[in-house]
XYZ file of C-alpha atoms in Angstrom:
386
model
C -118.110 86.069 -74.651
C -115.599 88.908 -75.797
C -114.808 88.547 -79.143
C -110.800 87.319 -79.802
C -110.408 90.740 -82.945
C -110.361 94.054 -81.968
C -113.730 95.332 -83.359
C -113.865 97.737 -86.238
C -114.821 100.732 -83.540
C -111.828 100.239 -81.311
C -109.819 99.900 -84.576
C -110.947 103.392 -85.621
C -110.484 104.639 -81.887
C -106.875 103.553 -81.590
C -105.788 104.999 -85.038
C -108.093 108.210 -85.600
C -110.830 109.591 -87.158
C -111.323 112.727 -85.490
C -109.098 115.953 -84.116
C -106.313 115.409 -81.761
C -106.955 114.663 -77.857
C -104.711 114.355 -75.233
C -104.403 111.900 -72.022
C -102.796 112.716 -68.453
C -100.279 109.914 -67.617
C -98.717 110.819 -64.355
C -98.064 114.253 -64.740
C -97.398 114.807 -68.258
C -99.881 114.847 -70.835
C -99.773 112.393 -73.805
C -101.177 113.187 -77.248
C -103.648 110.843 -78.347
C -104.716 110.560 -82.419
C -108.135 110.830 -83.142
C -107.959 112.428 -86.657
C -106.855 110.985 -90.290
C -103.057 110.556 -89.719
C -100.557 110.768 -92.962
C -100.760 106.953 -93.325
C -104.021 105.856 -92.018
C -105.835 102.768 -93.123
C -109.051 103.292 -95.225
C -111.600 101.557 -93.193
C -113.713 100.299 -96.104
C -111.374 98.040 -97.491
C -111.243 96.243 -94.344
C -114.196 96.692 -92.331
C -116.002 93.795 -94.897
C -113.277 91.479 -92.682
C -113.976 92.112 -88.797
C -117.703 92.285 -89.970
C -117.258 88.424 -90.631
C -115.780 87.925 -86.783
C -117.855 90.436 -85.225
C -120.958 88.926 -86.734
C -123.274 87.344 -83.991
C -126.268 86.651 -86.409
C -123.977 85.002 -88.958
C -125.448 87.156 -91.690
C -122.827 87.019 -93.749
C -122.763 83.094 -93.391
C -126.576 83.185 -94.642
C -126.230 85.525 -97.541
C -123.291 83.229 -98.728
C -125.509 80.515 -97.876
C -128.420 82.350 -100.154
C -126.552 82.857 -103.143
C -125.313 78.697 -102.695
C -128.820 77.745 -102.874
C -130.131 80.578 -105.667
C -127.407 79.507 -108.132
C -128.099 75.481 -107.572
C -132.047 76.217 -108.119
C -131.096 77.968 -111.272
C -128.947 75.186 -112.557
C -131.254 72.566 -111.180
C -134.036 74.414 -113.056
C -132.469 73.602 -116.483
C -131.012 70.691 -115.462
C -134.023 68.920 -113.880
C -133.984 66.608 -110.836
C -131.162 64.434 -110.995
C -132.589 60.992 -110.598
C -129.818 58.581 -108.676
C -128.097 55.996 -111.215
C -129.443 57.912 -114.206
C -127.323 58.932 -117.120
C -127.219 62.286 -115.789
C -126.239 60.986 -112.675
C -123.424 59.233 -113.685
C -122.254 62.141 -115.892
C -122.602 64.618 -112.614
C -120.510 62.155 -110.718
C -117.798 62.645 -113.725
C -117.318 66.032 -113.953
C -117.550 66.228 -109.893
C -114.530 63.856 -110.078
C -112.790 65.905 -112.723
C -112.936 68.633 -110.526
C -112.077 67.534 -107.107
C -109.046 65.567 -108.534
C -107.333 67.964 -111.125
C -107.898 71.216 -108.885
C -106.089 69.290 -105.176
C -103.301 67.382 -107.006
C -102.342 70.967 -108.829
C -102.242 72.490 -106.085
C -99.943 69.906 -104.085
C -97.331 69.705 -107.349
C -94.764 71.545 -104.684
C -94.983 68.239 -102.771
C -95.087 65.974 -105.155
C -91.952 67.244 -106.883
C -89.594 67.062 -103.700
C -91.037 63.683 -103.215
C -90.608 61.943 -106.979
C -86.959 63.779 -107.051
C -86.229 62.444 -103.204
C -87.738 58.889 -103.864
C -85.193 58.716 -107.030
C -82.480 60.177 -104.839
C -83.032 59.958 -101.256
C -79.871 61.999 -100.500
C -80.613 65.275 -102.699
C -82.348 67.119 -100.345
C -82.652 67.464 -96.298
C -86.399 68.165 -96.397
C -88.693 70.396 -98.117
C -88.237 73.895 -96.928
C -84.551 73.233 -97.911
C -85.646 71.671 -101.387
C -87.911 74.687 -102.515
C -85.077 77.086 -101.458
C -83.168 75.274 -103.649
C -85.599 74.979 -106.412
C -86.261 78.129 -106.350
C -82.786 79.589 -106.536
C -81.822 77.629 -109.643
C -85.254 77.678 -111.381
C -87.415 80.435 -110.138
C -90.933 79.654 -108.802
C -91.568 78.148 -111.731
C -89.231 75.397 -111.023
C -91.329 74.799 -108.092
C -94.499 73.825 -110.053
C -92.615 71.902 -112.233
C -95.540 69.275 -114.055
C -98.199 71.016 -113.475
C -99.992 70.938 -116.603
C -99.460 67.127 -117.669
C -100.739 66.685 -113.428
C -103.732 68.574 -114.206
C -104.868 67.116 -116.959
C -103.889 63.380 -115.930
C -105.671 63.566 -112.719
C -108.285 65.732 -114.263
C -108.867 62.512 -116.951
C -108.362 59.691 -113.940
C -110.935 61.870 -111.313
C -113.553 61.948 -114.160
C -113.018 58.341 -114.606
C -112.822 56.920 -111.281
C -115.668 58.776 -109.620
C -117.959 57.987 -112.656
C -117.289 54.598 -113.136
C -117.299 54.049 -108.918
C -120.739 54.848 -108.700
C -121.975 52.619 -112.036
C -119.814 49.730 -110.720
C -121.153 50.307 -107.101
C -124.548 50.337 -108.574
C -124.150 47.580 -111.444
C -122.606 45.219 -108.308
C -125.095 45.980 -105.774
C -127.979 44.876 -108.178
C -125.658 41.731 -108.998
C -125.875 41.157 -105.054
C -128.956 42.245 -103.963
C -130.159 44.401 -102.074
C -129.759 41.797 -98.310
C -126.518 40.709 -99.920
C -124.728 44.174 -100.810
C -125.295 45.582 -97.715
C -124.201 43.044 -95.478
C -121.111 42.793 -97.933
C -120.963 46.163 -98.576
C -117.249 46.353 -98.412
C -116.727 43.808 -100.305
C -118.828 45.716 -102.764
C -116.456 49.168 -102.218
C -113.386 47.402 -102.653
C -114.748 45.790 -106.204
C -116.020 49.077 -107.763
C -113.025 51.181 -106.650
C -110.379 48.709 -107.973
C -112.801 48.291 -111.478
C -112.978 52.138 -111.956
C -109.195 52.633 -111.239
C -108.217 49.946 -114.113
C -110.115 52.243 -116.363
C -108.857 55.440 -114.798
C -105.274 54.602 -114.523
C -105.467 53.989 -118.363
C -106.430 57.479 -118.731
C -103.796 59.071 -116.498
C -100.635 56.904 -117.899
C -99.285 59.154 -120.006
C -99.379 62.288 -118.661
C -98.225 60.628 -115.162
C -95.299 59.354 -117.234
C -94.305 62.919 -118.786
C -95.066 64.080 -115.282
C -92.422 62.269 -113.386
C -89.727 62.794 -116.025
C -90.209 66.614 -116.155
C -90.282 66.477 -112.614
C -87.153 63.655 -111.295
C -84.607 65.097 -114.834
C -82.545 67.920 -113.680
C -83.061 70.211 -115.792
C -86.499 68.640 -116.823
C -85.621 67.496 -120.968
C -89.481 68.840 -121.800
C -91.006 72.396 -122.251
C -94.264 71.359 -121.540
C -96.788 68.655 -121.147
C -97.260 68.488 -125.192
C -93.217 68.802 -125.680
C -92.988 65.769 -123.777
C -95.765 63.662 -124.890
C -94.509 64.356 -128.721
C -90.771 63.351 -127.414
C -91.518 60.315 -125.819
C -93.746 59.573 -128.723
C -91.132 60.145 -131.103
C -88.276 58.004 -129.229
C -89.928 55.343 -127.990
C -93.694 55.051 -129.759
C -96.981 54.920 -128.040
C -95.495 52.077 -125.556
C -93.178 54.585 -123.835
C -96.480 56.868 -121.881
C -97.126 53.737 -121.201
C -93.989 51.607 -119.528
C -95.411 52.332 -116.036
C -98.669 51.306 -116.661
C -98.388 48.160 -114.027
C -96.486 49.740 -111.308
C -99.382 52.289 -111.407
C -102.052 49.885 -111.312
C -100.411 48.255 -108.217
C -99.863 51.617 -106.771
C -103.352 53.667 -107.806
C -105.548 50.038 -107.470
C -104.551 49.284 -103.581
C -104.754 53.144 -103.513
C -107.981 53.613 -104.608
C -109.460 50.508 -103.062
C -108.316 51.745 -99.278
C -109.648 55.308 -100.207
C -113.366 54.135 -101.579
C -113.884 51.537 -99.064
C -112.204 53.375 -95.857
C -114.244 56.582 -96.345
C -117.674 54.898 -96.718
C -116.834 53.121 -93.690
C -115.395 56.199 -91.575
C -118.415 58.250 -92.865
C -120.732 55.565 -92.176
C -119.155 55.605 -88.387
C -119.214 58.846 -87.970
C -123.313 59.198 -88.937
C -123.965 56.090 -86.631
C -122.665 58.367 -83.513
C -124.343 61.342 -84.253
C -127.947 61.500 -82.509
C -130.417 61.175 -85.438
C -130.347 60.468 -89.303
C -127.866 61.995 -91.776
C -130.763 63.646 -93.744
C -131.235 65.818 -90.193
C -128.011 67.309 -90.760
C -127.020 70.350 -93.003
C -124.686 71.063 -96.135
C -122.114 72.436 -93.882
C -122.187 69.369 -91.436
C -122.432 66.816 -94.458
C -118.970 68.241 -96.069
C -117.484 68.464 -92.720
C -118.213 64.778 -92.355
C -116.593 64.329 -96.149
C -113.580 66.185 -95.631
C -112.886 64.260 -91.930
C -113.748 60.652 -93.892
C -111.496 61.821 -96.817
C -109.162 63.055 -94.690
C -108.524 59.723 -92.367
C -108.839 57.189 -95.406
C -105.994 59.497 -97.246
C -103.770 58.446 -94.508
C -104.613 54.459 -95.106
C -104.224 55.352 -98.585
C -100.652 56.727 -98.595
C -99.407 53.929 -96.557
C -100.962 50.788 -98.469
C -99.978 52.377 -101.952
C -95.909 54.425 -100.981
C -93.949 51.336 -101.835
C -95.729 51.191 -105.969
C -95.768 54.666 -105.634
C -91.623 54.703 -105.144
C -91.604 52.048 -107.988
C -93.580 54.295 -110.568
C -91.276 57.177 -109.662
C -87.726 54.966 -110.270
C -89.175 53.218 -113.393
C -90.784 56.024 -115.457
C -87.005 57.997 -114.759
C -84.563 54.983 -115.611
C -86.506 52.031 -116.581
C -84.227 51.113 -119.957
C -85.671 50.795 -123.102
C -86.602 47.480 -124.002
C -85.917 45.954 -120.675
C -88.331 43.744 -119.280
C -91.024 45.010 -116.572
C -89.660 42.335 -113.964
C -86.012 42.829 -114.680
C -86.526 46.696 -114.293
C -88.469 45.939 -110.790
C -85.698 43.710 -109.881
C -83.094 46.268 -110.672
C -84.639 48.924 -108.690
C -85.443 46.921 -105.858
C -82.289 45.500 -105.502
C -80.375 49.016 -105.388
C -83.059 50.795 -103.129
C -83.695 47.548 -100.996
C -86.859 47.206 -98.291
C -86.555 50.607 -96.585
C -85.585 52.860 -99.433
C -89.346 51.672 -100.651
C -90.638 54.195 -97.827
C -88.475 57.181 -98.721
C -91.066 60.087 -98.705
C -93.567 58.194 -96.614
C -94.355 61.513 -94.429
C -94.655 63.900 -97.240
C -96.941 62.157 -99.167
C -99.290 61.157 -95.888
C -99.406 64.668 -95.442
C -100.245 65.380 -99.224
C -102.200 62.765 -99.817
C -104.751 63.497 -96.456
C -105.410 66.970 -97.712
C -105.990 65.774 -100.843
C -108.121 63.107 -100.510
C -109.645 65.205 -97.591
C -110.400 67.697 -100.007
C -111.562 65.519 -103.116
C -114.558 64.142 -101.257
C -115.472 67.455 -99.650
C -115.568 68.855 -103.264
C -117.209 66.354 -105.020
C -119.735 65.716 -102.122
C -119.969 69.759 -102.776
C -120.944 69.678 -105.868
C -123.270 66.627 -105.461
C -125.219 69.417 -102.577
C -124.705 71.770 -105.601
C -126.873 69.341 -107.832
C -129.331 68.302 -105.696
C -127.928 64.963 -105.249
C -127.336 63.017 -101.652
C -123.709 62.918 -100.601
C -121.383 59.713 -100.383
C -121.611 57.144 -97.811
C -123.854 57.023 -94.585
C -126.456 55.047 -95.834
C -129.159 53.023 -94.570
C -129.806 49.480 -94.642
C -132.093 47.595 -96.548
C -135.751 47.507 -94.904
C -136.201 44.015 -93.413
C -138.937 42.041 -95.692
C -142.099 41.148 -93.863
């Protein structure tokens, strides 16, 4: 099958490396280049690239491949084997939430600021090619990334904490259960550990979510930084203040988290059961494929259940009035963004939050390959007693 790229030798045909020919076309002869021209391309700074598409034998694929597996054996060798529900365990399935959740939800601060600043005011901006123009024109790309830092640190805190406590509540419930019992209630048993590790997590991610919204829905935002606004807040309105939206995030990030646990062990668990043989038979690649697909379609489930809290958290961290009551400040936004205005943003953030949660299981399912360790979901049930 002919390859889609030009190959590196037609490359170096069409644009020289040689003297000067010339070609007969009609009756006039053409000059064609086949020597360095003023401006020509130095081949080996890009040859490395078409030697990826013009590579048959995937060599390239294997050496990356190779230096995957030396570095795991080397930290594997100091580390040990990783024995499932251990100590280390759990603290491997910490940092591997750490790092799938503060890395994607950096990287997606763009989106999220056009959708906190449109679900506090659906009419500021037409959509999000227009609202970055803007952005950028009065603040400079830096405007554009407003809250990253307190969003990288938040989610860095809540990943560590829901991934690590998911898989000791998973475990701690399934032994509760037994082993008959947790499998054929295995959702059941998702749904539990997910919402118990997101109480915990969202604890963790409060207050930088909180100096995260109101850097990002103020125009201009009133803080420097994620420090200058957790000492303002602080100062204003005490320790209480990171924490005002505390219960619109549980009800957003609980629901959340519950749909995005439970749905992706039961897409991945799908997807394995229509595939010919085992999910041990398949390789690292195929494995995070599987993750990112599972992640990818629960993210969707995810956005829907949770956009109406997550419109809440948004109005009440930017106007909720000091001392007013949590109810009367629900009632009060409610009442002036009514049923529908609840679902401002609902396309933006499916889009973000697929990637994203796409991306967070491929990583952390990553770095559980990385370890040594099995990846999430897909697995098998209980042998049948004699």
């Amino acid at each position: 099958m002919p390859s889609l790229f030009p190959s590196l030798h037609a490359l170096q045909q069409t644009f020289g490396s040689g003297g000067r020919a010339t070609a007969v076309s009609g009756q006039s002869e053409v000059p064609v280049a086949t020597g360095p021209t003023p401006r020509q391309a130095r081949p080996e700074l890009y040859s490395a690239a078409f030697s990826v598409v013009s590579d048959p034998n995937k060599k390239l694929s294997a050496e990356a491949q190779k230096e995957f597996e030396k570095a795991s054996a080397a930290v594997r060798s100091k580390t040990g084997q990783i024995e499932l529900y251990s100590p280390s365990f759990y603290a491997a399935a910490t940092i591997g939430g750490l790092l799938a959740c503060g890395t994607t939800h950096t990287a997606v601060t763009p989106l999220d600021l056009v959708k906190c600043r449109r679900q506090v005011d659906s009419k500021l901006y037409k959509g999000n090619f227009q609202a970055w123009g803007l952005i950028y024109r009065q603040e400079g790309f830096r405007g554009i990334f407003t809250g990253w830092g307190p969003t990288f640190v938040g989610y860095s805190a809540q990943g560590a904490f829901k991934y690590g406590w998911y898989e000791y509540f998973k475990k701690t419930y399934s032994d509760l259960a037994g082993p008959e019992n947790a499998y054929k209630y295995k959702t059941l048993l998702y749904l539990s550990a997910s919402a118990s590790a997101e109480f915990l997590a969202d604890i963790a991610l409060c207050p930088f979510e909180s100096v995260k919204v109101r850097m990002q829905t103020s125009i201009p935002s009133p803080y420097t930084g994620m420090m200058d606004g957790l000492r303002k807040i602080t100062a204003s309105e005490g320790v209480g203040g990171l924490y005002k939206g505390l219960y619109p995030l549980w009800g957003r990030q609980i629901p959340y988290t519950m749909m995005k646990f439970a749905s992706f062990e039961t897409i991945v668990e799908m997807i394995y059961n229509r595939l010919p043989g085992e999910k041990n038979d398949y390789g690292k690649g195929t494995q995070t494929a599987v993750s990112f697909t599972g992640g990818y379609i629960a993210g969707i489930l995810c956005a829907i259940v949770s956009h109406p809290a997550d419109v809440l958290v948004s109005k009440l961290n930017a106007n909720r009035k000091p001392g007013e009551a949590f109810g009367a400040a629900v009632a009060r936004n409610y009442g002036d963004t009514g049923f529908m205005g609840l679902w401002n943003g609902l396309p933006v953030r499916i889009v973000m939050i697929g990637t994203l949660t796409g991306l967070q299981w491929m990583i952390y399912d990553s770095f559980k390959i990385f370890l040594g360790i099995p990846t999430t979901g897909g697995a098998a049930p209980p042998e049948q007693k004699k």
